[in-house]
Coordinates of C-alpha atoms in Angstrom, one line a residue:
Chain A
M1 CA -20.5 -20.2 -34.3
T2 CA -19.0 -21.4 -31.0
T3 CA -18.7 -19.1 -28.1
P4 CA -15.4 -17.2 -28.1
V5 CA -13.3 -17.5 -24.9
L6 CA -13.2 -13.8 -24.6
N7 CA -15.8 -11.4 -25.8
V8 CA -15.5 -7.7 -24.9
R9 CA -18.2 -5.3 -25.9
G10 CA -18.5 -1.5 -25.5
L11 CA -15.9 -1.4 -22.8
R12 CA -15.4 1.9 -21.1
K13 CA -12.8 2.9 -18.5
V14 CA -12.3 6.3 -17.1
Y15 CA -9.7 7.7 -14.7
G16 CA -10.9 11.0 -13.5
S17 CA -11.5 13.0 -16.6
A18 CA -9.2 10.8 -18.8
V19 CA -11.2 8.3 -20.9
V20 CA -8.8 5.4 -21.4
L21 CA -11.1 2.9 -23.0
D22 CA -14.0 4.2 -25.0
D23 CA -16.6 1.7 -26.4
L24 CA -14.0 -0.9 -27.1
D25 CA -14.9 -4.2 -28.8
L26 CA -12.7 -7.3 -29.0
T27 CA -13.2 -11.0 -29.2
A28 CA -10.7 -13.9 -28.9
A29 CA -11.7 -17.4 -30.2
E30 CA -10.3 -20.5 -28.5
H31 CA -6.7 -21.2 -29.4
S32 CA -6.3 -17.8 -30.9
C33 CA -3.4 -15.4 -30.3
T34 CA -4.2 -11.7 -30.5
A35 CA -1.5 -9.1 -30.4
L36 CA -2.5 -5.6 -29.0
I37 CA -0.3 -2.8 -30.4
G38 CA -0.5 0.9 -30.0
A39 CA 1.3 3.9 -28.5
S40 CA 1.9 4.0 -24.8
G41 CA -1.2 5.3 -23.1
S42 CA -3.4 3.8 -25.8
G43 CA -5.0 1.6 -23.2
K44 CA -3.4 -1.8 -23.8
S45 CA -2.5 -2.4 -20.2
T46 CA -5.8 -1.0 -18.9
L47 CA -7.7 -3.3 -21.2
L48 CA -5.8 -6.4 -19.9
R49 CA -6.3 -5.2 -16.3
C50 CA -10.0 -4.7 -17.0
I51 CA -10.3 -8.3 -18.4
D52 CA -8.6 -9.7 -15.3
L53 CA -11.0 -7.6 -13.1
L54 CA -8.1 -5.7 -11.6
E55 CA -10.0 -2.6 -12.5
V56 CA -13.8 -2.0 -12.2
V57 CA -15.1 -1.1 -15.7
D58 CA -17.3 2.0 -16.1
D59 CA -19.4 0.5 -18.8
G60 CA -19.6 -2.4 -21.2
V61 CA -19.2 -6.0 -20.7
V62 CA -16.4 -8.6 -20.6
E63 CA -17.5 -12.2 -21.2
L64 CA -15.3 -15.2 -20.4
D65 CA -16.7 -18.3 -22.1
G66 CA -20.0 -16.6 -22.4
E67 CA -20.3 -15.6 -18.8
D68 CA -20.5 -11.8 -18.0
I69 CA -17.6 -11.4 -15.5
T70 CA -18.1 -7.7 -15.2
D71 CA -21.4 -8.3 -13.5
P72 CA -21.0 -7.1 -9.9
R73 CA -22.7 -10.3 -8.8
A74 CA -19.9 -12.4 -10.4
D75 CA -17.3 -13.7 -7.9
G76 CA -14.1 -11.8 -9.0
N77 CA -11.7 -14.1 -7.2
R78 CA -13.2 -17.2 -8.9
V79 CA -13.0 -15.5 -12.3
R80 CA -9.4 -14.5 -11.8
T81 CA -8.4 -18.2 -11.2
R82 CA -9.5 -18.8 -14.8
I83 CA -7.2 -16.1 -16.3
G84 CA -3.5 -16.0 -16.1
I85 CA -1.6 -12.6 -16.4
V86 CA 2.1 -11.8 -16.7
F87 CA 3.2 -8.3 -16.0
Q88 CA 5.9 -6.2 -17.5
S89 CA 7.8 -5.9 -14.2
F90 CA 7.5 -9.7 -13.3
N91 CA 6.0 -8.9 -9.8
L92 CA 7.3 -12.1 -8.2
F93 CA 6.9 -12.2 -4.5
P94 CA 10.4 -11.4 -3.2
H95 CA 10.0 -13.1 0.2
L96 CA 9.1 -16.4 -1.3
R97 CA 11.3 -19.0 -3.0
V98 CA 10.8 -19.6 -6.7
I99 CA 8.9 -22.9 -6.1
D100 CA 6.7 -21.2 -3.4
N101 CA 5.9 -18.4 -5.9
V102 CA 4.7 -21.0 -8.3
T103 CA 2.7 -23.1 -5.9
L104 CA 1.1 -20.3 -3.8
A105 CA -2.1 -20.2 -5.8
L106 CA -2.3 -24.0 -6.1
R107 CA -2.0 -24.4 -2.3
R108 CA -4.0 -21.5 -1.0
V109 CA -6.7 -21.0 -3.7
H110 CA -7.0 -24.5 -5.2
K111 CA -6.3 -26.2 -1.9
V112 CA -3.9 -28.7 -3.5
P113 CA -1.8 -30.6 -0.8
R114 CA 1.8 -29.4 -0.5
G115 CA 3.4 -32.5 -2.0
Q116 CA 1.2 -32.5 -5.0
A117 CA 1.5 -28.8 -5.5
E118 CA 5.2 -28.9 -5.4
E119 CA 5.2 -31.8 -7.9
A120 CA 3.1 -29.7 -10.3
G121 CA 5.2 -26.6 -9.6
L122 CA 8.4 -28.4 -10.4
A123 CA 7.0 -29.9 -13.6
M124 CA 6.0 -26.4 -14.6
L125 CA 9.5 -25.0 -13.7
D126 CA 10.9 -27.8 -15.7
R127 CA 8.9 -26.7 -18.7
V128 CA 10.3 -23.1 -18.4
G129 CA 13.8 -24.6 -17.9
L130 CA 14.2 -23.5 -14.3
R131 CA 13.7 -26.6 -12.3
A132 CA 17.3 -26.3 -11.0
R133 CA 16.5 -22.8 -9.5
A134 CA 13.4 -23.9 -7.6
G135 CA 15.0 -23.1 -4.2
A136 CA 16.3 -19.7 -5.2
R137 CA 14.9 -16.3 -4.3
P138 CA 13.6 -14.2 -7.1
D139 CA 16.3 -11.5 -6.7
E140 CA 19.0 -14.2 -7.4
L141 CA 17.6 -14.7 -10.9
S142 CA 18.1 -12.7 -14.0
G143 CA 15.3 -10.7 -15.5
G144 CA 14.6 -13.3 -18.1
Q145 CA 14.6 -16.1 -15.6
Q146 CA 12.2 -14.1 -13.3
Q147 CA 9.8 -13.5 -16.1
R148 CA 9.9 -17.2 -17.0
V149 CA 9.0 -18.0 -13.3
A150 CA 6.2 -15.5 -13.6
I151 CA 4.9 -17.3 -16.6
A152 CA 5.1 -20.6 -14.8
R153 CA 3.3 -19.1 -11.9
A154 CA 0.5 -18.0 -14.1
L155 CA 0.3 -21.3 -16.1
V156 CA 0.4 -23.7 -13.2
T157 CA -3.3 -23.3 -12.4
K158 CA -4.2 -24.1 -16.0
P159 CA -6.0 -20.9 -17.0
R160 CA -8.4 -20.6 -19.9
L161 CA -6.9 -17.4 -21.1
M162 CA -3.4 -15.9 -20.7
L163 CA -2.7 -12.2 -20.8
F164 CA 0.8 -10.9 -21.4
D165 CA 1.4 -7.2 -20.7
E166 CA 4.5 -6.2 -22.5
V167 CA 6.4 -9.0 -20.9
T168 CA 9.7 -8.3 -22.5
S169 CA 9.8 -4.5 -22.2
A170 CA 11.8 -4.6 -18.9
L171 CA 14.3 -7.1 -20.2
D172 CA 17.8 -6.7 -21.5
P173 CA 17.8 -7.5 -25.3
E174 CA 19.8 -10.7 -24.9
L175 CA 17.2 -12.0 -22.4
V176 CA 14.1 -11.2 -24.6
G177 CA 14.6 -14.4 -26.7
E178 CA 14.2 -16.9 -23.9
V179 CA 10.9 -15.3 -22.8
L180 CA 9.5 -15.0 -26.4
S181 CA 10.4 -18.6 -27.2
L182 CA 8.4 -19.7 -24.2
V183 CA 5.4 -17.7 -25.4
R184 CA 5.8 -19.2 -28.8
E185 CA 5.7 -22.7 -27.3
L186 CA 2.5 -21.8 -25.4
R187 CA 1.1 -20.7 -28.6
S188 CA 1.8 -24.0 -30.4
D189 CA 0.2 -25.8 -27.4
G190 CA -3.0 -24.0 -28.3
M191 CA -3.3 -21.6 -25.3
T192 CA -5.7 -18.8 -25.9
M193 CA -3.8 -15.6 -25.4
L194 CA -3.8 -11.8 -25.6
L195 CA -0.5 -10.0 -25.7
A196 CA 0.2 -6.4 -25.5
T197 CA 3.6 -5.9 -27.1
H198 CA 6.0 -3.5 -28.7
E199 CA 7.8 -6.4 -30.4
M200 CA 6.3 -6.0 -33.9
G201 CA 8.4 -8.8 -35.4
F202 CA 7.3 -11.2 -32.7
A203 CA 3.6 -10.1 -33.1
R204 CA 3.9 -10.8 -36.8
E205 CA 5.3 -14.2 -36.2
V206 CA 3.2 -15.5 -33.4
A207 CA -0.2 -13.7 -33.6
D208 CA -3.0 -14.7 -35.9
R209 CA -4.5 -11.3 -35.4
V210 CA -3.2 -7.8 -34.6
C211 CA -5.3 -5.1 -33.0
F212 CA -4.2 -1.5 -33.2
L213 CA -5.5 0.5 -30.2
D214 CA -5.9 4.2 -30.5
G215 CA -8.1 6.7 -28.7
G216 CA -9.4 4.0 -26.4
R217 CA -10.8 1.7 -29.1
V218 CA -9.6 -0.9 -31.6
L219 CA -9.0 1.3 -34.6
E220 CA -7.9 -1.4 -36.9
E221 CA -7.6 -5.2 -36.7
G222 CA -6.7 -8.0 -39.0
P223 CA -4.1 -10.6 -39.9
P224 CA -0.6 -9.4 -38.9
E225 CA 0.7 -9.4 -42.5
Q226 CA -2.1 -6.9 -43.4
V227 CA -2.2 -4.6 -40.4
L228 CA 1.6 -4.4 -40.0
A229 CA 2.5 -4.3 -43.7
D230 CA -0.4 -2.6 -45.3
P231 CA -2.6 -0.8 -42.8
L232 CA -5.8 0.8 -43.8
E233 CA -5.9 3.6 -41.3
A234 CA -3.6 6.7 -41.4
R235 CA -3.1 6.5 -37.6
T236 CA -1.8 2.9 -37.8
R237 CA 0.6 3.9 -40.6
Q238 CA 1.8 6.8 -38.6
F239 CA 2.4 4.6 -35.6
L240 CA 4.2 1.9 -37.6
R241 CA 6.3 4.6 -39.3
R242 CA 7.6 5.8 -35.9
I243 CA 8.4 2.2 -34.9
I244 CA 10.3 1.6 -38.1
D245 CA 12.2 4.9 -37.7
A246 CA 13.2 3.7 -34.2
G247 CA 14.6 0.6 -35.8
R248 CA 12.2 -1.7 -34.0
L249 CA 10.5 -3.4 -37.0
Chain B
M1 CA -11.1 8.3 -34.0
T2 CA -14.0 8.9 -36.2
A3 CA -14.4 12.1 -38.0
T4 CA -18.0 12.6 -37.0
P5 CA -18.3 14.0 -33.5
S6 CA -19.7 11.3 -31.3
L7 CA -22.5 11.9 -28.8
P8 CA -21.5 12.4 -25.1
W9 CA -21.3 9.2 -23.3
Q10 CA -24.5 8.0 -21.6
P11 CA -24.4 4.9 -19.3
S12 CA -25.9 1.9 -21.0
Q13 CA -28.9 0.1 -19.6
R14 CA -26.5 -2.6 -18.3
Q15 CA -24.3 -0.1 -16.5
R16 CA -27.3 1.6 -14.9
E17 CA -28.4 -1.8 -13.6
R18 CA -25.0 -2.4 -12.2
D19 CA -24.8 0.9 -10.5
A20 CA -28.2 0.4 -9.0
Y21 CA -27.1 -3.0 -7.8
R22 CA -24.0 -1.6 -6.2
R23 CA -26.0 1.2 -4.5
A24 CA -28.4 -1.4 -3.1
R25 CA -25.4 -3.4 -1.8
T26 CA -24.1 -0.3 -0.1
R27 CA -27.4 0.4 1.5
R28 CA -27.7 -3.1 2.7
S29 CA -24.2 -3.1 4.2
L30 CA -25.0 0.2 5.9
L31 CA -28.3 -1.2 7.3
I32 CA -26.4 -4.3 8.6
A33 CA -23.8 -2.0 10.3
V34 CA -26.5 0.1 11.9
V35 CA -28.5 -2.8 13.2
S36 CA -25.5 -4.7 14.5
S37 CA -24.2 -1.6 16.3
A38 CA -27.6 -1.0 17.8
V39 CA -27.7 -4.6 19.1
I40 CA -24.3 -4.3 20.6
V41 CA -25.1 -1.1 22.4
A42 CA -28.4 -2.5 23.6
V43 CA -26.6 -5.6 25.0
V44 CA -24.0 -3.5 26.8
V45 CA -26.6 -1.1 28.2
L46 CA -28.7 -4.0 29.4
V47 CA -25.8 -6.0 30.9
V48 CA -24.1 -3.1 32.6
G49 CA -27.3 -1.3 33.6
R50 CA -28.6 -4.3 35.4
S51 CA -25.4 -4.9 37.4
S52 CA -25.9 -4.4 41.1
G53 CA -23.2 -1.7 41.4
W54 CA -24.3 0.3 38.3
A55 CA -26.0 3.1 40.3
R56 CA -22.9 3.8 42.4
T57 CA -20.5 3.5 39.5
R58 CA -22.6 5.9 37.4
D59 CA -22.6 8.4 40.2
S60 CA -18.9 8.2 40.5
F61 CA -17.7 7.8 36.9
F62 CA -20.4 9.5 34.9
D63 CA -21.4 12.4 37.1
L64 CA -21.2 14.7 34.1
R65 CA -22.3 17.8 36.0
T66 CA -19.3 17.6 38.4
G67 CA -17.0 16.6 35.6
W68 CA -18.2 19.6 33.5
H69 CA -17.8 21.9 36.5
D70 CA -14.1 21.0 37.0
L71 CA -13.3 20.7 33.3
P72 CA -11.5 24.2 33.2
A73 CA -9.1 23.0 35.9
L74 CA -8.3 19.9 33.7
L75 CA -7.8 22.0 30.6
R76 CA -5.5 24.4 32.4
A77 CA -3.4 21.4 33.5
L78 CA -3.5 20.0 30.0
W79 CA -1.5 23.0 28.9
I80 CA 1.4 21.6 31.0
N81 CA 1.2 18.3 29.1
L82 CA 1.1 20.1 25.8
Q83 CA 4.1 22.2 26.6
I84 CA 6.1 19.2 27.8
M85 CA 5.1 17.3 24.6
L86 CA 5.9 20.0 22.1
I87 CA 9.2 20.9 23.7
S88 CA 10.3 17.3 24.0
E89 CA 9.1 16.6 20.5
A90 CA 11.3 19.3 19.0
F91 CA 14.4 18.0 20.8
I92 CA 13.5 14.4 19.9
L93 CA 13.2 15.0 16.2
V94 CA 16.6 16.7 16.0
F95 CA 18.5 14.3 18.2
A96 CA 16.9 11.2 16.7
A97 CA 17.8 12.3 13.2
L98 CA 21.4 12.8 14.3
I99 CA 21.6 9.5 16.1
A100 CA 20.0 7.7 13.1
I101 CA 22.5 9.3 10.7
M102 CA 25.4 8.5 13.1
R103 CA 24.4 4.9 13.0
T104 CA 24.4 4.7 9.2
L105 CA 27.9 6.2 8.8
R106 CA 30.3 3.6 7.3
G107 CA 34.0 3.1 7.6
P108 CA 36.4 2.5 10.5
V109 CA 36.9 6.3 11.2
F110 CA 33.3 6.5 12.4
F111 CA 33.5 3.4 14.5
P112 CA 33.4 5.3 17.9
V113 CA 30.5 7.5 16.7
R114 CA 28.6 4.4 15.5
F115 CA 29.4 2.5 18.7
L116 CA 28.2 5.3 21.0
A117 CA 25.0 5.9 19.1
T118 CA 24.3 2.1 19.1
L119 CA 25.0 1.9 22.8
Y120 CA 22.7 4.8 23.6
V121 CA 19.9 3.3 21.6
D122 CA 20.3 -0.1 23.1
L123 CA 20.3 1.3 26.6
F124 CA 17.5 3.7 26.4
R125 CA 15.2 1.6 24.3
G126 CA 15.5 -1.1 27.0
L127 CA 14.9 1.1 30.0
P128 CA 11.3 1.6 31.2
L129 CA 10.3 5.2 30.9
L130 CA 9.2 5.4 34.5
I131 CA 12.7 4.3 35.7
V132 CA 14.4 6.9 33.5
L133 CA 12.0 9.5 34.8
L134 CA 12.6 8.7 38.4
L135 CA 16.4 8.4 38.0
V136 CA 16.7 11.7 36.1
G137 CA 14.1 13.4 38.3
F138 CA 15.7 12.5 41.6
G139 CA 19.3 11.8 40.5
I140 CA 20.2 15.1 38.8
P141 CA 18.9 17.4 41.6
S142 CA 20.6 15.2 44.2
L143 CA 24.0 16.0 42.6
R144 CA 23.5 19.6 43.6
L145 CA 25.6 20.6 40.6
Q146 CA 26.0 24.2 39.9
G147 CA 23.6 25.1 37.0
A148 CA 22.0 21.7 36.8
P149 CA 18.3 21.9 36.3
S150 CA 16.2 21.2 39.3
S151 CA 12.7 22.2 38.0
P152 CA 10.6 19.0 37.6
F153 CA 9.2 20.4 34.4
V154 CA 12.7 20.5 32.8
L155 CA 13.7 17.2 34.2
C156 CA 10.6 15.6 32.7
I157 CA 11.5 16.9 29.3
I158 CA 15.0 15.5 29.7
A159 CA 13.7 12.1 30.6
L160 CA 11.1 11.9 27.9
T161 CA 13.7 13.2 25.3
L162 CA 16.3 10.6 26.4
T163 CA 13.8 7.7 26.1
Y164 CA 11.9 8.7 23.0
T165 CA 15.0 9.8 21.0
S166 CA 16.1 6.2 21.1
Y167 CA 12.8 5.0 19.6
V168 CA 12.5 7.7 17.0
A169 CA 16.1 7.2 16.0
E170 CA 15.4 3.6 15.1
V171 CA 12.3 4.7 13.1
F172 CA 14.5 7.1 11.2
R173 CA 17.2 4.5 10.6
A174 CA 14.7 2.0 9.3
G175 CA 13.5 4.7 6.9
I176 CA 17.0 5.7 5.8
E177 CA 17.9 2.0 5.1
S178 CA 14.6 1.5 3.1
V179 CA 15.7 4.1 0.6
H180 CA 17.2 2.2 -2.3
P181 CA 21.0 2.5 -2.5
S182 CA 20.6 3.6 -6.2
Q183 CA 19.2 6.9 -4.9
A184 CA 22.3 7.7 -2.9
A185 CA 24.4 6.5 -5.8
S186 CA 22.7 8.9 -8.2
A187 CA 23.0 11.8 -5.7
R188 CA 26.8 11.1 -5.3
A189 CA 27.1 10.8 -9.1
L190 CA 25.8 14.3 -9.4
G191 CA 28.7 15.4 -7.2
L192 CA 26.8 15.8 -3.9
S193 CA 28.8 15.0 -0.8
Y194 CA 27.7 12.2 1.6
A195 CA 26.1 14.8 3.9
Q196 CA 24.4 16.6 1.0
S197 CA 23.0 13.4 -0.5
M198 CA 21.7 12.5 2.9
R199 CA 20.3 15.9 3.5
H200 CA 18.7 16.5 0.1
V201 CA 17.9 13.0 -1.3
V202 CA 17.9 10.2 1.2
F203 CA 16.6 11.7 4.4
P204 CA 13.6 13.5 2.8
Q205 CA 12.4 10.2 1.3
A206 CA 13.1 8.3 4.5
V207 CA 10.9 10.8 6.5
R208 CA 8.0 10.4 4.1
R209 CA 8.1 6.6 4.4
V210 CA 8.2 6.6 8.2
L211 CA 5.6 9.2 8.8
P212 CA 3.0 6.7 10.2
P213 CA 5.3 5.0 12.7
L214 CA 6.7 8.5 13.6
L215 CA 3.2 9.7 14.4
N216 CA 2.6 6.5 16.4
D217 CA 5.6 7.4 18.7
F218 CA 4.3 10.9 19.1
V219 CA 0.9 9.8 20.1
S220 CA 2.6 7.5 22.6
L221 CA 4.7 10.5 23.8
Q222 CA 1.6 12.6 24.2
K223 CA 0.1 9.9 26.5
D224 CA 3.3 9.3 28.4
T225 CA 3.5 13.0 29.4
S226 CA 1.1 12.0 32.1
L227 CA 3.9 9.9 33.8
V228 CA 5.5 13.2 34.8
S229 CA 3.0 13.3 37.6
F230 CA 5.4 11.0 39.4
L231 CA 7.8 13.9 39.8
G232 CA 5.0 16.0 41.2
V233 CA 4.2 18.1 38.2
T234 CA 0.5 18.8 38.4
E235 CA -0.4 17.9 34.8
I236 CA -3.8 16.7 33.8
V237 CA -3.8 13.2 35.3
L238 CA -2.5 14.4 38.7
T239 CA -5.0 17.2 38.7
A240 CA -7.8 14.7 38.0
E241 CA -6.6 12.5 40.8
N242 CA -6.4 15.5 43.2
L243 CA -10.0 16.4 42.3
Q244 CA -11.0 12.8 42.7
S245 CA -9.5 12.7 46.2
Q246 CA -11.6 15.7 47.1
D247 CA -15.0 14.6 45.9
F248 CA -14.4 10.9 45.4
K249 CA -15.7 11.1 41.8
F250 CA -13.9 9.2 39.1
V251 CA -15.5 11.3 36.5
H252 CA -12.5 13.6 36.4
L253 CA -10.3 10.7 35.2
V254 CA -12.9 9.8 32.6
F255 CA -12.8 13.4 31.3
A256 CA -9.0 13.4 31.3
A257 CA -9.2 10.2 29.2
L258 CA -11.6 11.7 26.7
I259 CA -9.3 14.8 26.4
F260 CA -6.4 12.5 25.5
V261 CA -8.4 10.7 22.8
A262 CA -9.8 14.0 21.5
L263 CA -6.2 15.2 21.0
T264 CA -5.0 12.0 19.3
V265 CA -7.7 11.4 16.8
P266 CA -7.5 14.7 14.9
L267 CA -3.7 14.3 14.8
T268 CA -3.9 10.9 13.1
R269 CA -6.5 12.2 10.6
L270 CA -4.3 15.2 9.9
T271 CA -1.2 13.1 9.2
D272 CA -3.2 10.8 6.9
W273 CA -4.6 13.8 5.1
I274 CA -1.3 15.5 4.6
A275 CA 0.3 12.2 3.4
R276 CA -2.4 11.6 0.9
R277 CA -2.5 15.1 -0.4
Q278 CA 1.3 15.0 -1.0
G279 CA 0.9 11.6 -2.7
W280 CA 3.1 10.0 -0.1
I281 CA 0.7 7.1 0.3
N282 CA -0.2 5.1 -2.8
P283 CA -3.8 5.4 -3.7
G284 CA -5.3 1.9 -3.1
S285 CA -6.3 -0.3 -5.9
V286 CA -9.7 -1.8 -6.0
I287 CA -8.4 -5.2 -5.0

């Protein structure tokens, strides 16, 4: 068996007395797309933040391409250059133009010369359909456009693994589609990705595996058609029932 | 969740190793800090201690016995500084808030108010405090107006208030403008008047945000109270100078300096502590 891109074992994360992740296991093979579902507070975001080393884990291990990145001796900055993350609230830098948002890491972290970085940045913006807005400020863009820039910003450094943290939750319904179709494209390009989402329909379509998080662990996982349509666990059924009642599936 | 009650969590072998590693790193950083500090102190002691004038300087600046002996006189004088500071501060806070709000009023009706407030801020922010102090301190008494204050103590307070109100007003204004317009809009939507939304919604948020720069201005004010010695008020610095002219020891000024620092540091820590306890400052992330 080949080494998975991501291998999480026994992950634990605690905030004060609240245990958010409790002995969580998860693996993601190369070119796989894993959807994380679960109620808010079930630890989806915390898991993604732990994988990107934005949080210090309290126990357990996260391996990226077989390397233990949660080892305190690992260089966190270098690890983060191999992982791309897109947040729910875009988090573009408001004082920088779109193109500068996209090229910041290339120029400052990867030391790519300005001309070359801008070329790569424009190509990436072209891919997300926003080349024409390269000179704009983030606040001149719609939410969907901002999120597409955020995706371009994460992709431009060619990460091994992409993390999507409810990337459409802050968008108006008519803008959700443009972002999802971009994620879909990435998927068909073979990007390895992990996406926390409330879009069950999208999870079913794009993911090859769905993980239901509950009580700080992966309670149930499997192919989307099984987990979403015929879950084994009562908690999963209960969660999906509520989603269906809310008209979201 | 499993039905069987799971055992209470015990750190894994790996986690215990990590914790041990982090503790070792902390110890190492601490050691480096201690050693480097010791080296710097040693270098300073050697370089300064070997200078030819060190013995004389020490007798004048670090004659702790003399300094200690005259400390009560300094502390008595300090009370004047504190009074000037506290009284000025109260006026400054009130006037600065008013000026700041005056500057944020919109519409042609308020043009004169806005204009005067802006003029005042532009003028007094540009004037050196010492000039304001001398002009107020000698100008107002020379008018010989009936009822005009002539006590240097009061004149100092007027001068400090005039200058510092202009600074603090700008701090407040920056705070007010940093509160997102949607906050004012939601307040108005609830039926609050402009004044009410300012008083209950916008201004309280503004104050929280500008607390650190506000404190900065008050520390600065605390130090600038020593300038009132130019009007002959025997506050702490003038007292120290008088003592120095009697026994030619600079130790009094060194002690006065230490007293100022001793006042400022706890004030800063107190503000940080209050802000953190109230959750005004975001707890830092690990990155």
